[in-house]
């Protein structure tokens, strides 16, 4: 005996009719065997497949787009030409700032820690100059060999104004990253890169012939400004927060405010 489905009201006409099989109590063939409300097995399988697909896409985006920055050689792998001097930068460690130095051969030295967010201004013959924020605002000079404070200077807002500006101009265009020198417009580096990949502030060496820069993958890159060699990975540090300062960068001679 045939029957027309009336359990869904007017909506049934949009889906046609079904014929009840003998002995199944008028249940459509693809309904759950236990009767009552539920999701058909085929729908469950489709939902699982869709979820797996979404997760797979997300993983591919994260792995290929973020976790895999442009491949670059390291300074250790390709030591020539060698960086001309050391650099210093600050990084976070358990809520405090630390100062690290990096030698041309790749040796990293932590010279001071437990700082309160001090910012490196210069590194000249007197030592590494740190701007100390807060009530005791001043400039401290650290011995790069021991990390000891060997001198203090009056704080001056002019010191902050005289800090070297970002040496780079960076743009993304249809999956292509272009890094230029801000002063001259010369192209330092062009590479295919994910839109999430970034090159942060760059610092020129005192002679203007080299640039050091951190990227969004936590790599400290170094390259000659003439573009003769692509950037190389000098060091990796995920906790850095200030662009590197080259050894030989002088502290501006200004009068305290």
Short mmCIF file of C-alpha atoms in Angstrom, two decimals:
data_model
loop_
_atom_site.label_atom_id
_atom_site.label_comp_id
_atom_site.label_asym_id
_atom_site.label_seq_id
_atom_site.Cartn_x
_atom_site.Cartn_y
_atom_site.Cartn_z
CA UNK A 1 0.00 0.00 0.00
CA UNK A 2 1.38 3.39 -0.98
CA UNK A 3 1.20 6.44 1.25
CA UNK A 4 2.01 10.11 0.74
CA UNK A 5 4.26 11.73 3.38
CA UNK A 6 2.21 14.29 5.31
CA UNK A 7 4.38 14.50 8.42
CA UNK A 8 6.25 17.59 7.10
CA UNK A 9 3.20 19.56 6.06
CA UNK A 10 3.47 21.80 3.03
CA UNK A 11 7.20 21.24 2.79
CA UNK A 12 6.60 17.67 1.65
CA UNK A 13 5.48 18.74 -1.79
CA UNK A 14 8.89 20.22 -2.46
CA UNK A 15 10.56 16.87 -1.90
CA UNK A 16 8.10 14.59 -3.69
CA UNK A 17 6.54 11.46 -2.19
CA UNK A 18 7.91 8.22 -0.86
CA UNK A 19 6.48 4.73 -0.77
CA UNK A 20 6.40 2.86 2.49
CA UNK A 21 8.05 -0.53 2.47
CA UNK A 22 6.05 -3.36 4.05
CA UNK A 23 6.65 -3.74 7.76
CA UNK A 24 8.71 -0.59 8.37
CA UNK A 25 5.91 1.46 9.86
CA UNK A 26 5.97 4.05 7.12
CA UNK A 27 9.55 5.20 7.78
CA UNK A 28 11.51 6.67 4.84
CA UNK A 29 14.37 4.39 3.71
CA UNK A 30 17.15 6.82 4.74
CA UNK A 31 15.78 7.70 8.19
CA UNK A 32 17.51 6.43 11.38
CA UNK A 33 16.53 2.82 12.04
CA UNK A 34 15.67 3.62 15.66
CA UNK A 35 12.98 6.06 14.63
CA UNK A 36 12.44 9.56 16.01
CA UNK A 37 14.55 12.65 15.37
CA UNK A 38 18.18 12.15 14.33
CA UNK A 39 20.84 12.75 11.68
CA UNK A 40 21.08 10.18 8.90
CA UNK A 41 24.42 8.31 8.81
CA UNK A 42 25.23 9.74 5.41
CA UNK A 43 24.80 13.29 6.79
CA UNK A 44 27.07 12.51 9.74
CA UNK A 45 29.75 11.27 7.36
CA UNK A 46 29.40 14.42 5.25
CA UNK A 47 29.74 16.65 8.32
CA UNK A 48 32.86 14.81 9.45
CA UNK A 49 34.39 15.09 5.99
CA UNK A 50 33.65 18.82 5.90
CA UNK A 51 35.21 19.34 9.33
CA UNK A 52 38.34 17.44 8.31
CA UNK A 53 38.58 19.57 5.16
CA UNK A 54 38.32 22.82 7.14
CA UNK A 55 40.97 21.70 9.62
CA UNK A 56 43.23 20.66 6.77
CA UNK A 57 42.91 24.04 5.07
CA UNK A 58 43.67 25.87 8.32
CA UNK A 59 46.74 23.71 8.92
CA UNK A 60 47.99 24.34 5.39
CA UNK A 61 47.56 28.09 5.79
CA UNK A 62 49.38 28.10 9.11
CA UNK A 63 52.19 25.79 8.07
CA UNK A 64 52.78 27.06 4.55
CA UNK A 65 51.82 30.68 5.08
CA UNK A 66 53.25 31.54 8.48
CA UNK A 67 55.57 28.83 9.76
CA UNK A 68 57.51 28.68 6.49
CA UNK A 69 59.07 32.06 5.72
CA UNK A 70 61.22 32.45 2.60
CA UNK A 71 64.13 30.01 2.72
CA UNK A 72 67.46 31.76 3.25
CA UNK A 73 71.02 30.57 3.86
CA UNK A 74 72.65 31.24 7.21
CA UNK A 75 75.80 33.23 7.82
CA UNK A 76 77.35 30.02 9.14
CA UNK A 77 76.59 28.25 5.85
CA UNK A 78 77.74 31.15 3.69
CA UNK A 79 80.18 33.22 5.79
CA UNK A 80 81.41 35.50 2.98
CA UNK A 81 81.04 38.39 2.97
CA UNK A 82 81.06 38.57 6.76
CA UNK A 83 79.12 41.21 8.70
CA UNK A 84 81.54 44.03 9.58
CA UNK A 85 80.68 44.37 13.27
CA UNK A 86 78.56 43.10 16.14
CA UNK A 87 74.99 44.17 16.86
CA UNK A 88 72.98 44.47 20.08
CA UNK A 89 69.24 44.24 20.70
CA UNK A 90 66.73 43.77 23.49
CA UNK A 91 64.41 40.83 24.05
CA UNK A 92 61.78 39.81 26.60
CA UNK A 93 62.40 37.05 29.12
CA UNK A 94 59.87 36.23 31.85
CA UNK A 95 58.57 39.78 32.02
CA UNK A 96 61.95 41.52 31.93
CA UNK A 97 64.10 42.96 29.17
CA UNK A 98 67.52 41.54 28.38
CA UNK A 99 70.34 42.87 26.21
CA UNK A 100 72.07 40.45 23.83
CA UNK A 101 75.02 41.00 21.54
CA UNK A 102 75.81 39.07 18.38
CA UNK A 103 79.33 38.83 16.97
CA UNK A 104 80.05 38.50 13.24
CA UNK A 105 80.86 34.81 13.77
CA UNK A 106 77.40 34.18 15.24
CA UNK A 107 78.36 34.12 18.93
CA UNK A 108 75.51 35.43 21.10
CA UNK A 109 76.19 36.89 24.54
CA UNK A 110 73.59 37.94 27.10
CA UNK A 111 75.19 40.92 28.82
CA UNK A 112 72.33 42.16 31.00
CA UNK A 113 68.87 41.07 32.09
CA UNK A 114 66.14 41.94 34.63
CA UNK A 115 65.79 45.33 32.93
CA UNK A 116 62.55 47.31 32.87
CA UNK A 117 62.11 47.92 29.16
CA UNK A 118 65.20 50.02 28.56
CA UNK A 119 65.88 50.87 24.93
CA UNK A 120 69.25 50.75 23.19
CA UNK A 121 70.24 54.10 21.69
CA UNK A 122 73.83 53.54 20.61
CA UNK A 123 76.94 51.41 20.91
CA UNK A 124 80.13 53.43 20.75
CA UNK A 125 83.58 53.29 22.31
CA UNK A 126 82.13 54.12 25.73
CA UNK A 127 79.75 51.15 25.70
CA UNK A 128 76.11 50.33 24.97
CA UNK A 129 73.85 53.30 25.74
CA UNK A 130 70.41 52.48 27.18
CA UNK A 131 67.54 54.90 27.59
CA UNK A 132 66.03 54.30 31.04
CA UNK A 133 62.32 55.10 31.20
CA UNK A 134 60.31 56.09 34.26
CA UNK A 135 60.93 58.27 37.32
CA UNK A 136 64.70 57.83 37.17
CA UNK A 137 64.86 58.70 33.48
CA UNK A 138 68.48 58.75 32.34
CA UNK A 139 70.94 57.16 29.95
CA UNK A 140 73.03 54.28 31.27
CA UNK A 141 76.21 53.10 29.60
CA UNK A 142 76.85 49.35 29.83
CA UNK A 143 80.19 47.64 29.41
CA UNK A 144 79.50 45.19 26.53
CA UNK A 145 81.90 42.68 28.05
CA UNK A 146 80.44 42.55 31.58
CA UNK A 147 77.04 44.22 31.41
CA UNK A 148 78.02 46.51 34.28
CA UNK A 149 76.85 50.14 34.30
CA UNK A 150 80.03 52.17 33.80
CA UNK A 151 78.50 55.62 33.35
CA UNK A 152 75.26 57.58 33.34
CA UNK A 153 74.20 60.58 31.27
CA UNK A 154 71.35 63.07 31.59
CA UNK A 155 68.22 62.08 29.71
CA UNK A 156 67.23 64.28 26.80
CA UNK A 157 64.24 64.00 24.55
CA UNK A 158 66.56 65.00 21.72
CA UNK A 159 68.31 61.66 22.09
CA UNK A 160 65.09 59.89 21.20
CA UNK A 161 64.51 62.29 18.31
CA UNK A 162 67.99 61.61 16.97
CA UNK A 163 67.63 57.85 16.93
CA UNK A 164 68.22 56.35 13.48
CA UNK A 165 64.98 55.92 11.55
CA UNK A 166 63.87 52.65 9.99
CA UNK A 167 66.26 52.15 7.08
CA UNK A 168 63.77 50.13 5.03
CA UNK A 169 60.61 50.51 3.03
CA UNK A 170 58.71 47.22 2.60
CA UNK A 171 55.73 46.41 0.41
CA UNK A 172 53.67 43.36 -0.62
CA UNK A 173 52.25 43.09 -4.12
CA UNK A 174 50.45 39.97 -5.38
CA UNK A 175 52.52 37.58 -3.28
CA UNK A 176 55.79 39.41 -3.92
CA UNK A 177 57.73 41.05 -1.08
CA UNK A 178 59.99 43.96 -1.99
CA UNK A 179 62.44 45.50 0.48
CA UNK A 180 63.97 48.85 -0.46
CA UNK A 181 66.42 51.19 1.22
CA UNK A 182 64.43 54.16 2.44
CA UNK A 183 67.07 56.79 1.59
CA UNK A 184 67.92 55.71 -1.94
CA UNK A 185 65.01 53.55 -3.08
CA UNK A 186 67.44 50.83 -4.10
CA UNK A 187 65.94 47.32 -4.02
CA UNK A 188 67.64 45.25 -1.35
CA UNK A 189 65.56 42.08 -1.67
CA UNK A 190 62.67 40.72 -3.72
CA UNK A 191 61.10 37.36 -2.92
CA UNK A 192 57.84 35.43 -3.16
CA UNK A 193 56.32 35.48 0.32
CA UNK A 194 53.02 34.91 2.09
CA UNK A 195 51.04 38.05 2.89
CA UNK A 196 51.52 37.40 6.62
CA UNK A 197 55.31 37.49 6.32
CA UNK A 198 56.91 40.75 7.40
CA UNK A 199 60.33 42.37 7.57
CA UNK A 200 60.58 44.67 10.56
CA UNK A 201 62.65 47.81 11.07
CA UNK A 202 66.11 47.72 9.53
CA UNK A 203 69.26 49.28 10.97
CA UNK A 204 72.14 50.56 8.85
CA UNK A 205 75.72 49.91 9.87
CA UNK A 206 77.70 53.08 10.69
CA UNK A 207 79.35 53.03 7.25
CA UNK A 208 75.97 52.56 5.55
CA UNK A 209 77.10 49.44 3.72
CA UNK A 210 75.13 46.82 5.68
CA UNK A 211 71.64 46.47 7.07
CA UNK A 212 70.39 44.21 9.88
CA UNK A 213 66.69 43.48 10.34
CA UNK A 214 64.36 41.10 12.15
CA UNK A 215 61.58 39.36 10.26
CA UNK A 216 58.22 38.07 11.48
CA UNK A 217 59.69 34.58 11.88
CA UNK A 218 62.06 35.85 14.59
CA UNK A 219 65.13 35.69 12.35
CA UNK A 220 67.83 38.35 12.42
CA UNK A 221 68.75 38.91 8.78
CA UNK A 222 71.81 40.72 7.47
CA UNK A 223 72.67 41.91 3.97
CA UNK A 224 74.99 44.34 2.18
CA UNK A 225 73.13 47.42 1.00
CA UNK A 226 74.44 47.09 -2.56
CA UNK A 227 72.17 44.08 -3.07
CA UNK A 228 75.07 41.87 -4.14
CA UNK A 229 74.08 39.12 -1.70
CA UNK A 230 70.58 38.15 -0.62
CA UNK A 231 69.84 38.42 3.12
CA UNK A 232 71.25 35.65 5.27
CA UNK A 233 70.04 34.41 8.64
CA UNK A 234 72.49 35.65 11.24
CA UNK A 235 70.55 34.51 14.31
CA UNK A 236 67.07 33.43 15.43
CA UNK A 237 65.32 34.99 18.44
CA UNK A 238 61.54 34.79 18.88
CA UNK A 239 61.47 37.18 21.85
CA UNK A 240 63.17 40.27 20.39
CA UNK A 241 61.28 43.53 20.55
CA UNK A 242 63.74 46.20 19.37
CA UNK A 243 65.56 46.51 16.07
CA UNK A 244 69.30 45.75 16.29
CA UNK A 245 71.88 48.49 16.91
CA UNK A 246 75.30 48.17 15.28
CA UNK A 247 78.55 48.40 17.19
CA UNK A 248 80.06 51.76 16.25
CA UNK A 249 76.72 53.62 16.32
CA UNK A 250 77.49 56.88 18.17
CA UNK A 251 75.36 58.44 20.88
CA UNK A 252 74.24 61.87 19.62
CA UNK A 253 75.89 64.77 21.43
CA UNK A 254 72.92 66.72 22.77
CA UNK A 255 72.25 68.90 25.78
CA UNK A 256 69.82 67.68 28.43
CA UNK A 257 66.35 69.24 28.29
#
